[in-house]
Tab-separated table of C-alpha atoms in Angstrom:
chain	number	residue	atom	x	y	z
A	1	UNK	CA	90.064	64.820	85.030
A	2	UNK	CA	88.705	67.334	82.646
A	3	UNK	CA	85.545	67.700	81.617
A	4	UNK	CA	83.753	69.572	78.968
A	5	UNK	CA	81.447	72.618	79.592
A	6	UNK	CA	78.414	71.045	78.544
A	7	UNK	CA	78.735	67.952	80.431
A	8	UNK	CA	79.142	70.120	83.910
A	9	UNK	CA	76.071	72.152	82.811
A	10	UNK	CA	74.663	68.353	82.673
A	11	UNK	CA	75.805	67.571	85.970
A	12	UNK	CA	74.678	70.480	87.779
A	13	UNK	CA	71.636	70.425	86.419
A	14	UNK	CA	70.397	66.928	87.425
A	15	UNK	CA	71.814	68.120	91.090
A	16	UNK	CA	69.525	70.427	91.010
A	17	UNK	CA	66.977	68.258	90.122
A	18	UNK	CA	68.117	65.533	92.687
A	19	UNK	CA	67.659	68.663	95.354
A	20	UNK	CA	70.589	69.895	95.764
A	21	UNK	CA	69.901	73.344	95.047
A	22	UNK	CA	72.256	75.525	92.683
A	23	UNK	CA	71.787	77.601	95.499
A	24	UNK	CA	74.139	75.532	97.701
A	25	UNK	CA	76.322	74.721	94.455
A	26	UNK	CA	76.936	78.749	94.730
A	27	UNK	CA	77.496	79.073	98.244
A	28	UNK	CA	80.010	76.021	98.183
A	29	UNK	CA	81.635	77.803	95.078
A	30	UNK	CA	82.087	80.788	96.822
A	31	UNK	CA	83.198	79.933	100.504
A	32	UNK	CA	85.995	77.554	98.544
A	33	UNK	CA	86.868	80.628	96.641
A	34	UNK	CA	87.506	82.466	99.660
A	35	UNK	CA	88.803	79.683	102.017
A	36	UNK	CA	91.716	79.596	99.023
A	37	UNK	CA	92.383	83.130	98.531
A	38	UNK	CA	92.746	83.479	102.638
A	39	UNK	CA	95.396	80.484	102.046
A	40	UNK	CA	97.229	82.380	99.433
A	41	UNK	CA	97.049	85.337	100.614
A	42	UNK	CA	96.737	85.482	104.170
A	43	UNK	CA	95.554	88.342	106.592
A	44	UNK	CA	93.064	89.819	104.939
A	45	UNK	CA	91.670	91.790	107.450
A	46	UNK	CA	93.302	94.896	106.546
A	47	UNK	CA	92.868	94.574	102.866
A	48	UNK	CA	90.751	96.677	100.210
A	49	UNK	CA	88.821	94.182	98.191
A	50	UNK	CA	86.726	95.063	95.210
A	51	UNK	CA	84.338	92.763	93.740
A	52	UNK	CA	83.432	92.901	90.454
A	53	UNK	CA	80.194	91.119	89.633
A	54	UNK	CA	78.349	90.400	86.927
A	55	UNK	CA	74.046	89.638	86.150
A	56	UNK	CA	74.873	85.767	86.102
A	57	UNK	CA	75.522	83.062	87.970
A	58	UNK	CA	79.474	83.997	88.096
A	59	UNK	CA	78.566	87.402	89.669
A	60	UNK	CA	76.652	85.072	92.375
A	61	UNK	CA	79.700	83.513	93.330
A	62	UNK	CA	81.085	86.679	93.803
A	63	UNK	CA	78.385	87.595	95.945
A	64	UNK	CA	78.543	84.908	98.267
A	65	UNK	CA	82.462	85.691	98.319
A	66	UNK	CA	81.495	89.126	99.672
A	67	UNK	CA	79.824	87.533	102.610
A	68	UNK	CA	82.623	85.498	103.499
A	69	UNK	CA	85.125	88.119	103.427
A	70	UNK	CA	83.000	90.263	105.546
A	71	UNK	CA	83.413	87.364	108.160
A	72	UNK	CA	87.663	87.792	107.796
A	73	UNK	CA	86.636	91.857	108.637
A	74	UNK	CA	88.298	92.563	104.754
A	75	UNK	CA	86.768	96.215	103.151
A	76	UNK	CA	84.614	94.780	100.783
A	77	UNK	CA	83.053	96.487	98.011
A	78	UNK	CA	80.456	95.207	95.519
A	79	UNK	CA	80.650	96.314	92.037
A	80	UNK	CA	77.716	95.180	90.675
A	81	UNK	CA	77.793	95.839	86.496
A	82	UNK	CA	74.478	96.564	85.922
A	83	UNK	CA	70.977	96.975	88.180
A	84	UNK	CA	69.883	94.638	90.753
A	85	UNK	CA	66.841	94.283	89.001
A	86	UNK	CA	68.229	92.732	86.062
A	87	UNK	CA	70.298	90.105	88.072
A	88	UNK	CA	69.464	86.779	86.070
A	89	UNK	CA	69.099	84.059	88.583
A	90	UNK	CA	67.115	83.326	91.600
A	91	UNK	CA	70.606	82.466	92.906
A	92	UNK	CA	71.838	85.512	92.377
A	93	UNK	CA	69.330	87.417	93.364
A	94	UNK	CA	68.473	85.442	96.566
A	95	UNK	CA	72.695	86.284	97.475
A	96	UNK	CA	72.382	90.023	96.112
A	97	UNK	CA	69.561	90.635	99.210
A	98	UNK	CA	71.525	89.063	101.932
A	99	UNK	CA	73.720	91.688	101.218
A	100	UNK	CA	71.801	94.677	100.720
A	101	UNK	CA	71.247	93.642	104.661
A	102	UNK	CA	74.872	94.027	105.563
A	103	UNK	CA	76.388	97.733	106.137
A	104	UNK	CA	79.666	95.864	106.327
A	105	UNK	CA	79.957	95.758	102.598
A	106	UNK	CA	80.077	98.280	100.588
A	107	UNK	CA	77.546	97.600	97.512
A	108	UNK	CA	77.645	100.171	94.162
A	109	UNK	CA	75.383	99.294	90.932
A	110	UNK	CA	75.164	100.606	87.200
A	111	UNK	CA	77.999	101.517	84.355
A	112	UNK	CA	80.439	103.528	86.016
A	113	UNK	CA	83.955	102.060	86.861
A	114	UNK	CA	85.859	105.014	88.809
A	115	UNK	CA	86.459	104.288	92.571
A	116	UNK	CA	87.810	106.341	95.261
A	117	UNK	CA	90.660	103.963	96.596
A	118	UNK	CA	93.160	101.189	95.202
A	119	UNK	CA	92.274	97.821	95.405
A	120	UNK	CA	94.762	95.591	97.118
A	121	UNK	CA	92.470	92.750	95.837
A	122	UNK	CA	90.255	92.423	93.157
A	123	UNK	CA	87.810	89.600	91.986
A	124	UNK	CA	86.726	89.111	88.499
A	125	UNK	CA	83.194	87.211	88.909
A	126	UNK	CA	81.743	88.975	86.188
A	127	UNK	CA	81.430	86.183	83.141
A	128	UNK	CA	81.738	82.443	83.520
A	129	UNK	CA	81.160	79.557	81.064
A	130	UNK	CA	78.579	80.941	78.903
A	131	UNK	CA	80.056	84.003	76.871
A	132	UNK	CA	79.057	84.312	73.407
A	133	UNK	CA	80.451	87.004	70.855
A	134	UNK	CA	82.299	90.353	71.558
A	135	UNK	CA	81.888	91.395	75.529
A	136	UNK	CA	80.071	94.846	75.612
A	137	UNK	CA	80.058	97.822	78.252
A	138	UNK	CA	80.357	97.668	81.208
A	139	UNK	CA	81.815	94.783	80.995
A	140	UNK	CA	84.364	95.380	78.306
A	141	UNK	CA	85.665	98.725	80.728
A	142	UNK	CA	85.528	96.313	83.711
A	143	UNK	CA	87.816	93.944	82.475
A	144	UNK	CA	90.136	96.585	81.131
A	145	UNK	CA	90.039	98.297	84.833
A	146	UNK	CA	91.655	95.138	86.093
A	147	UNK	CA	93.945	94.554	83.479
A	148	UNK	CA	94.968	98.068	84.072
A	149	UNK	CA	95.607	97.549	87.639
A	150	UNK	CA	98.666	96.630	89.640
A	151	UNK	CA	96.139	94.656	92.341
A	152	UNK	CA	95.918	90.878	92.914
A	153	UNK	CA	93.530	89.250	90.806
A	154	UNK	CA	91.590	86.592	91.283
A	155	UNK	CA	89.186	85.084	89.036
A	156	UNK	CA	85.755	83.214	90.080
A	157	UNK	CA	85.746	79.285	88.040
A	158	UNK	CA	87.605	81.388	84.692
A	159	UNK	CA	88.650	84.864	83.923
A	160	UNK	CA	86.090	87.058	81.942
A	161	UNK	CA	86.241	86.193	78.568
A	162	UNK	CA	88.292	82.819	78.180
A	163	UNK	CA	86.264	80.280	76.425
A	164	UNK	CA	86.738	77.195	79.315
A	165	UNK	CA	85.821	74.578	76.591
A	166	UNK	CA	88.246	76.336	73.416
A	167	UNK	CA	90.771	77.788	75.185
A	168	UNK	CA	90.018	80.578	72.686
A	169	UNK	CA	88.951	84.300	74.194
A	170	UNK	CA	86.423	87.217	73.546
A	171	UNK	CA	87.837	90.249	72.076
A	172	UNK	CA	89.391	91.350	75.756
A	173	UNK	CA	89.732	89.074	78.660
A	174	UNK	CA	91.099	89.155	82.228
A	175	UNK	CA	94.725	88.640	82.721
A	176	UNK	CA	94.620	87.134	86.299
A	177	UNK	CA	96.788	85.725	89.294
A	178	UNK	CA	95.022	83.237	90.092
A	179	UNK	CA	92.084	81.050	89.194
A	180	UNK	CA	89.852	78.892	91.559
A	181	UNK	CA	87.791	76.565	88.880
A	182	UNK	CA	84.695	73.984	89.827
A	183	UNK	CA	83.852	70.200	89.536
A	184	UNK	CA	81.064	68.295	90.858
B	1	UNK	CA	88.261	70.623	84.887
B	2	UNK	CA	87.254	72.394	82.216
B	3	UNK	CA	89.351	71.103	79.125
B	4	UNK	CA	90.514	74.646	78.060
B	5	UNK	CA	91.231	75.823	81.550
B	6	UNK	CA	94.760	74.395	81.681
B	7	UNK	CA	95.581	75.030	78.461
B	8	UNK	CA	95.750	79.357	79.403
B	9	UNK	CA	97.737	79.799	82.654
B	10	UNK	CA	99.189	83.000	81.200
B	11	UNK	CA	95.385	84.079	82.022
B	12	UNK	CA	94.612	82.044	84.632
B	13	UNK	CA	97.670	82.435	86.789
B	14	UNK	CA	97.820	79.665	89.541
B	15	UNK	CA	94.783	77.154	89.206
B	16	UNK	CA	93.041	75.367	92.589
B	17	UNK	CA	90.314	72.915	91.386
B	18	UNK	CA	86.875	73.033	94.159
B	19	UNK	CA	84.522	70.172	94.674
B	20	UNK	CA	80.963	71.725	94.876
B	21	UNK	CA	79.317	69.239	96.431
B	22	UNK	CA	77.305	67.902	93.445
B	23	UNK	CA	76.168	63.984	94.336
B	24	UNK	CA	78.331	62.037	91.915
B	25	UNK	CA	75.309	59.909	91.509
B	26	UNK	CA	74.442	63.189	88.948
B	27	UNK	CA	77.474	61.859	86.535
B	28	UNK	CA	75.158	58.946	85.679
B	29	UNK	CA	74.252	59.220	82.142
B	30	UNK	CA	76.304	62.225	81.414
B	31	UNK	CA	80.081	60.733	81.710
């Protein structure tokens, strides 16, 4: 069944209200994400797994990813684009400090996209449903730092910049390998 | 899903569809 954008914003949002948290929507979002990657991929215990996330609600599924891939003992680092302080959500930000508590992931912050290893993984949860007009910086160098790689990619609910209700996409966009997408 | 989801594979790459856990008992009104 397909749905429009608007109508899932709907349907979360009277969850929420019913009291199931967006919280839990997140963390179910996430540990999906991950128990299909480990399906797809398998064995990712020895693999180098960069996150990249962004101030929104996408970048929190991210973040709960991170914790879950910490539990299969991957090398996880968090690229967060942008400052923890101007993380959006209480969602986000309520993930984002569970993992400033775990040494087993690797967490970086700001506008800088050169690492010092090769992904064998990377996850684009930097924009989700809501993008609006051209993507800017660091966002924009992000997306062209996965394009430009010859890792796996895996995008959070839709790659970064694809307009999930047009079909139509920002001036750059992820060019993924595969896509794990939400319903109620 | 979302409608336009489908419709770009050649930017998607493989798609898996997730159930979130959202009571359906939130659809009521909205679909």
């Amino acid at each position: 069944m397909e749905i429009s954008v608007d109508d899932m914003y709907k349907i979360e949002n009277k969850g929420h209200e019913m009291g199931f948290l967006k919280k839990f929507m997140m963390e179910n979002a996430g540990a999906a994400s991950v128990k299909r990657l480990a399906e797809k991929l398998e064995n990712l215990q020895s693999k180098q797994i960069l996150i990249f996330v962004g101030l929104g609600n996408n970048g929190g599924d991210g973040l709960v990813m991170a914790r879950h891939l910490a539990g299969y003992d991957a090398k996880v680092t968090v690229m967060l684009l942008g400052t923890p302080d101007k993380i959006k959500t209480e969602e986000s930000n309520w993930n984002w400090s569970i993992l400033e508590k775990m040494p087993s992931i690797r967490l970086l912050t700001g506008n800088s996209i050169h690492f010092d290893f090769n992904p064998d993984i990377i996850i684009d949860s930097i924009l989700g449903t809501g993008i609006s007009g051209d993507i800017k910086e660091p966002y924009a160098s992000a997306i062209n730092y996965i394009n430009e790689t010859n890792s796996y990619k895996f995008a959070v609910d839709v790659p970064s910049g694809l307009d999930p209700q047009t079909r139509d996409t920002a001036n750059i966009c992820t060019k993924c390998d595969m896509t794990v997408t939400f319903i109620k | 899903m979302k409608k336009g989801i489908p419709k770009r594979k050649d930017l998607t790459g493989e798609i898996f569809v997730e159930k979130i856990g959202i009571p359906p008992e939130a659809e009521d009104g909205v679909l």
